[in-house]
């Protein structure tokens, strides 16, 4: 693990400012936090500064400290602690962070680093001759089960072999990194076992529970019955609060009829939700232009019926909640401000 210091003065720019859209974004981001707790925006702001300039400059750190009214040393502490912040210029097309912690080392991280040494530069943090690539060793990235692994900007590439690593380096060096799908590079779903499931291979819980309840031992049946009764009671209680008129609320209305009322209550037919399309109208937009959307997420969005910036640009708060539920990255839409980005991209595309 290298010592993390700011880059030499000779490469530091003399000033920093967010561009117009990032400045507006930063202003909104700071408002996400309660008064007096604005300093909590330090990580998102540093990250946005890095996305804008490619690395976190000293001037950016000073600027952010000023924006958040924080002592400079506090912002320096954050920037120099987390390895996701680059403190010196890195490769334009990719900066590869190779995990070198024990599980990854035991599974071949040394070979992965050798590929970087051979294809990029013999030493970490040295930028390749064409200025496009650089690499470093970092500590555990939390994907140990998929060791060895690397991070490139916000994406991780896991279960690597020497050949796959060489392929990844080649693709990124050629500016075609988006051809590689992040995640495991072998036939495995996320961190599920290689070669398919070895546990939880039965039917889904809901179905299994209903069908197998007859086979439960008597004691277990009693527990299930009690739990069901408790839930029914709760439902009755909630229902009575919601539906019984004040004039007759001396005591809670009998659970049965009220509960019945609730179950027959009509739920608005399909959630109005965001507008979806079975297929793109004309050519699909490149949703990867939205910061925070990679090839994998773009595919998921397409599968969900979203193909165009104009669709995302129309999302309201309720739509965001619906899509948020469908994606496995809760909060990302708001955090990366997809709607604003989509509006700008839709305008540009016109
Ligand atoms: S040890 Fe490499 S991700 Fe944890």
Tab-separated table of C-alpha atoms and ligand atoms in Angstrom:
chain	number	residue	atom	x	y	z
A	1	UNK	CA	0.000	0.000	0.000
A	2	UNK	CA	1.469	3.303	-1.047
A	3	UNK	CA	1.623	6.426	1.057
A	4	UNK	CA	-1.031	8.779	-0.199
A	5	UNK	CA	0.224	12.307	-0.666
A	6	UNK	CA	-0.810	15.180	-2.877
A	7	UNK	CA	0.935	15.398	-6.230
A	8	UNK	CA	4.012	17.579	-6.598
A	9	UNK	CA	3.461	21.308	-6.895
A	10	UNK	CA	4.778	21.250	-10.454
A	11	UNK	CA	1.705	19.364	-11.689
A	12	UNK	CA	-0.845	21.152	-9.511
A	13	UNK	CA	-3.052	23.699	-11.269
A	14	UNK	CA	-3.240	27.087	-9.585
A	15	UNK	CA	-7.011	27.183	-9.268
A	16	UNK	CA	-10.130	25.082	-9.370
A	17	UNK	CA	-13.776	25.745	-9.906
A	18	UNK	CA	-16.698	23.536	-10.756
A	19	UNK	CA	-18.113	24.057	-14.212
A	20	UNK	CA	-21.626	25.504	-14.383
A	21	UNK	CA	-23.604	22.295	-14.208
A	22	UNK	CA	-21.368	20.767	-11.550
A	23	UNK	CA	-21.550	23.944	-9.468
A	24	UNK	CA	-25.352	23.803	-9.576
A	25	UNK	CA	-25.229	20.099	-8.728
A	26	UNK	CA	-22.888	20.762	-5.787
A	27	UNK	CA	-25.212	23.433	-4.453
A	28	UNK	CA	-28.124	21.019	-4.508
A	29	UNK	CA	-26.032	18.231	-3.003
A	30	UNK	CA	-25.042	20.388	-0.029
A	31	UNK	CA	-28.722	21.087	0.611
A	32	UNK	CA	-29.327	17.328	0.969
A	33	UNK	CA	-27.771	17.560	4.422
A	34	UNK	CA	-29.249	19.244	7.504
A	35	UNK	CA	-28.126	22.700	8.461
A	36	UNK	CA	-24.815	22.522	10.288
A	37	UNK	CA	-24.036	19.132	8.708
A	38	UNK	CA	-23.066	20.396	5.257
A	39	UNK	CA	-19.602	18.884	5.718
A	40	UNK	CA	-21.208	15.510	5.007
A	41	UNK	CA	-21.209	16.504	1.334
A	42	UNK	CA	-17.416	16.335	1.243
A	43	UNK	CA	-17.166	12.909	-0.402
A	44	UNK	CA	-19.700	13.535	-3.186
A	45	UNK	CA	-18.115	16.913	-3.916
A	46	UNK	CA	-14.584	15.496	-4.063
A	47	UNK	CA	-15.845	12.733	-6.337
A	48	UNK	CA	-17.511	15.260	-8.649
A	49	UNK	CA	-14.285	17.297	-8.751
A	50	UNK	CA	-12.417	14.148	-9.744
A	51	UNK	CA	-14.954	13.307	-12.438
A	52	UNK	CA	-14.569	16.806	-13.815
A	53	UNK	CA	-10.766	17.053	-13.889
A	54	UNK	CA	-9.724	13.395	-13.860
A	55	UNK	CA	-8.060	13.667	-10.446
A	56	UNK	CA	-8.378	15.573	-7.168
A	57	UNK	CA	-6.142	18.607	-7.234
A	58	UNK	CA	-4.934	20.568	-4.248
A	59	UNK	CA	-6.879	23.563	-5.534
A	60	UNK	CA	-10.056	21.431	-5.647
A	61	UNK	CA	-9.523	20.351	-2.039
A	62	UNK	CA	-9.102	23.976	-0.980
A	63	UNK	CA	-12.140	25.044	-2.972
A	64	UNK	CA	-14.324	22.326	-1.436
A	65	UNK	CA	-13.095	23.145	2.081
A	66	UNK	CA	-14.176	26.718	1.453
A	67	UNK	CA	-17.543	25.705	-0.005
A	68	UNK	CA	-18.328	23.522	2.981
A	69	UNK	CA	-16.788	25.861	5.515
A	70	UNK	CA	-14.521	23.049	6.702
A	71	UNK	CA	-10.942	23.257	7.974
A	72	UNK	CA	-8.659	22.379	5.061
A	73	UNK	CA	-7.056	19.554	7.046
A	74	UNK	CA	-10.433	17.765	7.342
A	75	UNK	CA	-10.934	17.693	3.573
A	76	UNK	CA	-7.302	16.663	3.103
A	77	UNK	CA	-7.846	13.797	5.522
A	78	UNK	CA	-10.776	12.494	3.507
A	79	UNK	CA	-9.098	12.926	0.126
A	80	UNK	CA	-5.907	11.222	1.233
A	81	UNK	CA	-7.642	8.379	3.091
A	82	UNK	CA	-9.922	6.895	0.424
A	83	UNK	CA	-8.201	5.254	-2.510
A	84	UNK	CA	-11.057	6.120	-4.835
A	85	UNK	CA	-9.661	9.636	-4.898
A	86	UNK	CA	-6.742	10.055	-7.270
A	87	UNK	CA	-4.290	12.612	-5.953
A	88	UNK	CA	-2.227	12.895	-9.127
A	89	UNK	CA	-3.025	12.717	-12.829
A	90	UNK	CA	-3.924	9.206	-14.001
A	91	UNK	CA	-4.455	7.504	-17.349
A	92	UNK	CA	-7.114	9.206	-19.445
A	93	UNK	CA	-8.810	6.006	-20.530
A	94	UNK	CA	-8.337	3.906	-17.424
A	95	UNK	CA	-6.698	3.927	-14.055
A	96	UNK	CA	-6.636	0.328	-12.885
A	97	UNK	CA	-6.780	-0.368	-9.158
A	98	UNK	CA	-5.625	-3.900	-8.473
A	99	UNK	CA	-6.670	-5.345	-5.133
A	100	UNK	CA	-3.579	-6.696	-3.415
A	101	UNK	CA	-5.093	-7.850	-0.120
A	102	UNK	CA	-4.703	-11.457	1.046
A	103	UNK	CA	-7.665	-13.245	-0.641
A	104	UNK	CA	-6.904	-11.578	-3.975
A	105	UNK	CA	-3.163	-12.217	-3.569
A	106	UNK	CA	-3.821	-15.888	-2.857
A	107	UNK	CA	-5.920	-16.092	-5.997
A	108	UNK	CA	-3.437	-14.491	-8.382
A	109	UNK	CA	-3.396	-10.715	-7.847
A	110	UNK	CA	0.385	-10.868	-8.345
A	111	UNK	CA	-0.138	-12.116	-11.910
A	112	UNK	CA	-2.722	-9.395	-12.514
A	113	UNK	CA	-0.200	-6.772	-11.384
A	114	UNK	CA	2.417	-8.321	-13.669
A	115	UNK	CA	0.074	-7.704	-16.602
A	116	UNK	CA	-0.179	-4.047	-15.563
A	117	UNK	CA	3.601	-3.811	-15.231
A	118	UNK	CA	4.095	-5.327	-18.645
A	119	UNK	CA	1.318	-3.557	-20.545
A	120	UNK	CA	1.096	-0.187	-18.790
A	121	UNK	CA	4.178	0.703	-16.796
A	122	UNK	CA	6.647	-1.101	-14.525
A	123	UNK	CA	5.686	1.122	-11.604
A	124	UNK	CA	2.333	2.059	-10.111
A	125	UNK	CA	1.074	5.616	-10.742
A	126	UNK	CA	3.261	5.964	-13.816
A	127	UNK	CA	1.167	6.883	-16.818
A	128	UNK	CA	1.688	4.865	-19.987
A	129	UNK	CA	3.574	6.543	-22.809
A	130	UNK	CA	0.411	7.386	-24.715
A	131	UNK	CA	-1.087	8.950	-21.574
A	132	UNK	CA	-4.069	6.619	-21.600
A	133	UNK	CA	-3.430	4.079	-18.852
A	134	UNK	CA	-2.095	3.858	-15.311
A	135	UNK	CA	-2.417	1.431	-12.425
A	136	UNK	CA	-1.912	1.036	-8.683
A	137	UNK	CA	-2.323	-1.553	-5.957
A	138	UNK	CA	-5.120	-0.965	-3.465
A	139	UNK	CA	-6.477	-2.642	-0.363
A	140	UNK	CA	-9.554	-4.892	-0.239
A	141	UNK	CA	-12.422	-3.650	-2.386
A	142	UNK	CA	-14.997	-5.869	-0.713
A	143	UNK	CA	-15.317	-8.396	-3.533
A	144	UNK	CA	-13.015	-11.016	-2.023
A	145	UNK	CA	-15.279	-13.893	-2.993
A	146	UNK	CA	-14.648	-12.935	-6.618
A	147	UNK	CA	-10.872	-12.642	-6.195
A	148	UNK	CA	-8.745	-11.578	-7.925
A	149	UNK	CA	-10.386	-8.349	-8.926
A	150	UNK	CA	-9.707	-4.821	-10.150
A	151	UNK	CA	-11.560	-1.518	-10.111
A	152	UNK	CA	-11.585	0.863	-13.042
A	153	UNK	CA	-13.190	4.126	-12.006
A	154	UNK	CA	-16.619	3.090	-10.614
A	155	UNK	CA	-16.731	-0.449	-11.993
A	156	UNK	CA	-15.194	-3.654	-10.738
A	157	UNK	CA	-14.016	-6.588	-12.871
A	158	UNK	CA	-13.795	-9.840	-11.009
A	159	UNK	CA	-12.718	-13.489	-11.193
A	160	UNK	CA	-9.820	-12.521	-13.423
A	161	UNK	CA	-7.265	-14.664	-15.152
A	162	UNK	CA	-4.095	-13.397	-16.849
A	163	UNK	CA	-5.728	-13.713	-20.280
A	164	UNK	CA	-8.835	-11.819	-19.232
A	165	UNK	CA	-6.741	-9.107	-17.620
A	166	UNK	CA	-4.707	-8.691	-20.804
A	167	UNK	CA	-7.950	-8.445	-22.761
A	168	UNK	CA	-9.336	-5.804	-20.380
A	169	UNK	CA	-6.146	-3.729	-20.578
A	170	UNK	CA	-6.156	-3.951	-24.385
A	171	UNK	CA	-9.809	-2.907	-24.677
A	172	UNK	CA	-9.436	0.071	-22.365
A	173	UNK	CA	-6.188	1.135	-24.015
A	174	UNK	CA	-8.033	1.105	-27.336
A	175	UNK	CA	-10.781	3.295	-25.864
A	176	UNK	CA	-13.226	0.403	-26.035
A	177	UNK	CA	-13.569	-0.346	-22.347
A	178	UNK	CA	-17.348	-0.306	-22.595
A	179	UNK	CA	-17.141	-3.565	-24.536
A	180	UNK	CA	-16.292	-5.301	-21.276
A	181	UNK	CA	-19.167	-5.945	-18.941
A	182	UNK	CA	-18.205	-5.157	-15.355
A	183	UNK	CA	-18.597	-7.851	-12.703
A	184	UNK	CA	-17.461	-11.477	-12.786
A	185	UNK	CA	-15.553	-12.407	-15.919
A	186	UNK	CA	-16.496	-16.064	-15.591
A	187	UNK	CA	-19.835	-17.809	-15.822
A	188	UNK	CA	-21.108	-16.853	-12.410
A	189	UNK	CA	-23.915	-14.632	-11.180
A	190	UNK	CA	-22.400	-11.940	-8.966
A	191	UNK	CA	-20.920	-13.843	-6.020
A	192	UNK	CA	-23.020	-16.992	-6.415
A	193	UNK	CA	-20.993	-20.215	-6.610
A	194	UNK	CA	-19.175	-21.037	-9.808
A	195	UNK	CA	-21.065	-23.662	-11.799
A	196	UNK	CA	-24.450	-22.859	-10.304
A	197	UNK	CA	-26.170	-22.814	-6.926
A	198	UNK	CA	-25.129	-25.309	-4.274
A	199	UNK	CA	-27.677	-24.210	-1.672
A	200	UNK	CA	-31.167	-22.682	-1.673
A	201	UNK	CA	-31.850	-24.735	-4.732
A	202	UNK	CA	-35.480	-25.463	-3.749
A	203	UNK	CA	-38.576	-23.661	-4.881
A	204	UNK	CA	-39.029	-19.999	-4.024
A	205	UNK	CA	-39.898	-19.507	-0.360
A	206	UNK	CA	-43.517	-18.343	-0.847
A	207	UNK	CA	-44.575	-21.366	-2.876
A	208	UNK	CA	-42.570	-23.823	-0.794
A	209	UNK	CA	-44.026	-22.513	2.487
A	210	UNK	CA	-47.637	-23.016	1.353
A	211	UNK	CA	-47.205	-26.449	-0.104
A	212	UNK	CA	-45.037	-27.878	2.617
A	213	UNK	CA	-46.944	-26.520	5.619
A	214	UNK	CA	-48.797	-29.827	5.947
A	215	UNK	CA	-45.492	-31.576	6.531
A	216	UNK	CA	-44.426	-29.284	9.355
A	217	UNK	CA	-44.077	-30.824	12.814
A	218	UNK	CA	-46.929	-29.922	15.201
A	219	UNK	CA	-44.809	-27.489	17.245
A	220	UNK	CA	-43.767	-25.609	14.134
A	221	UNK	CA	-47.379	-25.471	12.956
A	222	UNK	CA	-48.396	-23.815	16.225
A	223	UNK	CA	-45.673	-21.209	15.830
A	224	UNK	CA	-46.804	-20.505	12.272
A	225	UNK	CA	-50.457	-20.277	13.364
A	226	UNK	CA	-49.614	-17.882	16.178
A	227	UNK	CA	-47.573	-15.687	13.863
A	228	UNK	CA	-50.375	-15.663	11.293
A	229	UNK	CA	-52.909	-14.721	13.968
A	230	UNK	CA	-50.668	-11.949	15.179
A	231	UNK	CA	-50.315	-10.578	11.648
A	232	UNK	CA	-54.079	-10.833	11.072
A	233	UNK	CA	-54.664	-8.986	14.326
A	234	UNK	CA	-52.281	-6.245	13.294
A	235	UNK	CA	-53.986	-5.924	9.921
A	236	UNK	CA	-57.363	-5.665	11.631
A	237	UNK	CA	-55.994	-3.016	13.959
A	238	UNK	CA	-54.574	-0.945	11.105
A	239	UNK	CA	-57.692	-1.445	9.031
A	240	UNK	CA	-59.959	-0.358	11.854
A	241	UNK	CA	-57.935	2.826	12.307
A	242	UNK	CA	-58.206	3.573	8.624
A	243	UNK	CA	-61.797	2.696	7.851
A	244	UNK	CA	-64.023	2.961	10.900
A	245	UNK	CA	-65.876	6.264	11.285
A	246	UNK	CA	-65.090	8.241	14.469
A	247	UNK	CA	-68.698	7.911	15.709
A	248	UNK	CA	-68.381	4.148	16.093
A	249	UNK	CA	-64.816	3.944	17.309
A	250	UNK	CA	-65.499	3.417	20.999
A	251	UNK	CA	-63.779	0.096	20.553
A	252	UNK	CA	-61.941	-1.256	17.599
A	253	UNK	CA	-64.353	-2.723	15.084
A	254	UNK	CA	-64.354	-6.527	14.861
A	255	UNK	CA	-61.288	-7.583	12.973
A	256	UNK	CA	-63.001	-9.918	10.539
A	257	UNK	CA	-65.347	-7.651	8.573
A	258	UNK	CA	-62.894	-4.791	8.628
A	259	UNK	CA	-60.018	-6.945	7.474
A	260	UNK	CA	-62.311	-8.138	4.683
A	261	UNK	CA	-62.906	-4.560	3.692
A	262	UNK	CA	-59.182	-3.994	3.413
A	263	UNK	CA	-58.561	-7.023	1.275
A	264	UNK	CA	-61.296	-6.036	-1.135
A	265	UNK	CA	-60.136	-2.451	-1.239
A	266	UNK	CA	-59.130	-1.640	-4.733
A	267	UNK	CA	-55.473	-0.901	-5.227
A	268	UNK	CA	-55.076	1.530	-8.103
A	269	UNK	CA	-54.810	-0.686	-11.163
A	270	UNK	CA	-51.237	-0.670	-12.465
A	271	UNK	CA	-49.006	1.923	-10.872
A	272	UNK	CA	-49.010	4.836	-13.244
A	273	UNK	CA	-45.192	4.607	-13.142
A	274	UNK	CA	-42.841	6.014	-15.726
A	275	UNK	CA	-43.458	5.742	-19.443
A	276	UNK	CA	-41.963	2.516	-20.869
A	277	UNK	CA	-41.433	1.310	-24.416
A	278	UNK	CA	-41.194	-2.288	-25.577
A	279	UNK	CA	-38.591	-1.202	-28.083
A	280	UNK	CA	-36.868	2.080	-28.883
A	281	UNK	CA	-38.684	4.477	-31.133
A	282	UNK	CA	-36.050	4.811	-33.825
A	283	UNK	CA	-32.478	4.572	-32.593
A	284	UNK	CA	-32.021	4.013	-28.865
A	285	UNK	CA	-30.073	6.705	-27.040
A	286	UNK	CA	-26.705	5.877	-25.530
A	287	UNK	CA	-27.805	5.885	-21.885
A	288	UNK	CA	-24.183	5.312	-20.869
A	289	UNK	CA	-23.667	9.034	-21.457
A	290	UNK	CA	-25.456	9.507	-18.161
A	291	UNK	CA	-22.817	9.581	-15.469
A	292	UNK	CA	-23.374	6.541	-13.231
A	293	UNK	CA	-24.816	4.371	-16.019
A	294	UNK	CA	-22.483	1.699	-17.373
A	295	UNK	CA	-23.116	-0.952	-20.021
A	296	UNK	CA	-24.720	-3.339	-17.544
A	297	UNK	CA	-27.078	-0.759	-16.107
A	298	UNK	CA	-27.950	0.474	-19.583
A	299	UNK	CA	-29.038	-3.046	-20.495
A	300	UNK	CA	-31.148	-3.292	-17.355
A	301	UNK	CA	-32.786	0.033	-18.169
A	302	UNK	CA	-33.510	-1.162	-21.719
A	303	UNK	CA	-35.007	-4.370	-20.329
A	304	UNK	CA	-37.232	-2.247	-18.128
A	305	UNK	CA	-38.434	-0.302	-21.156
A	306	UNK	CA	-36.220	2.775	-21.020
A	307	UNK	CA	-34.387	3.605	-24.230
A	308	UNK	CA	-34.362	7.374	-24.537
A	309	UNK	CA	-33.076	10.350	-22.566
A	310	UNK	CA	-36.483	11.937	-23.101
A	311	UNK	CA	-38.124	9.095	-21.115
A	312	UNK	CA	-35.817	9.570	-18.133
A	313	UNK	CA	-36.133	13.342	-18.367
A	314	UNK	CA	-39.863	13.035	-17.654
A	315	UNK	CA	-39.508	11.026	-14.447
A	316	UNK	CA	-41.180	12.480	-11.393
A	317	UNK	CA	-40.362	11.631	-7.791
A	318	UNK	CA	-42.853	8.720	-7.763
A	319	UNK	CA	-41.347	7.339	-10.980
A	320	UNK	CA	-37.873	7.475	-9.458
A	321	UNK	CA	-39.129	5.469	-6.485
A	322	UNK	CA	-40.600	2.830	-8.834
A	323	UNK	CA	-37.420	2.489	-10.923
A	324	UNK	CA	-35.258	2.634	-7.814
A	325	UNK	CA	-37.113	-0.436	-6.564
A	326	UNK	CA	-36.499	-2.246	-9.811
A	327	UNK	CA	-32.779	-1.522	-9.894
A	328	UNK	CA	-30.441	-3.025	-7.406
A	329	UNK	CA	-28.728	0.307	-6.725
A	330	UNK	CA	-31.087	2.179	-4.486
A	331	UNK	CA	-30.534	5.924	-4.467
A	332	UNK	CA	-28.276	6.004	-7.495
A	333	UNK	CA	-30.809	7.853	-9.681
A	334	UNK	CA	-31.018	10.710	-7.256
A	335	UNK	CA	-27.384	10.631	-6.247
A	336	UNK	CA	-26.137	10.966	-9.802
A	337	UNK	CA	-29.038	13.203	-10.774
A	338	UNK	CA	-30.032	11.152	-13.791
A	339	UNK	CA	-33.093	13.268	-14.508
A	340	UNK	CA	-31.115	16.470	-14.852
A	341	UNK	CA	-28.475	14.722	-16.920
A	342	UNK	CA	-31.167	13.129	-19.120
A	343	UNK	CA	-32.858	16.506	-19.638
A	344	UNK	CA	-29.588	18.062	-20.790
A	345	UNK	CA	-28.773	15.090	-23.062
A	346	UNK	CA	-32.301	15.038	-24.507
A	347	UNK	CA	-32.016	18.749	-25.286
A	348	UNK	CA	-28.666	18.192	-26.957
A	349	UNK	CA	-30.001	15.282	-29.004
A	350	UNK	CA	-32.796	17.429	-30.514
B	1	LIG	S1	-9.169	-9.084	-0.917
B	1	LIG	FE1	-9.479	-8.368	-2.916
B	1	LIG	S2	-11.489	-7.662	-2.832
B	1	LIG	FE2	-11.145	-8.284	-0.816
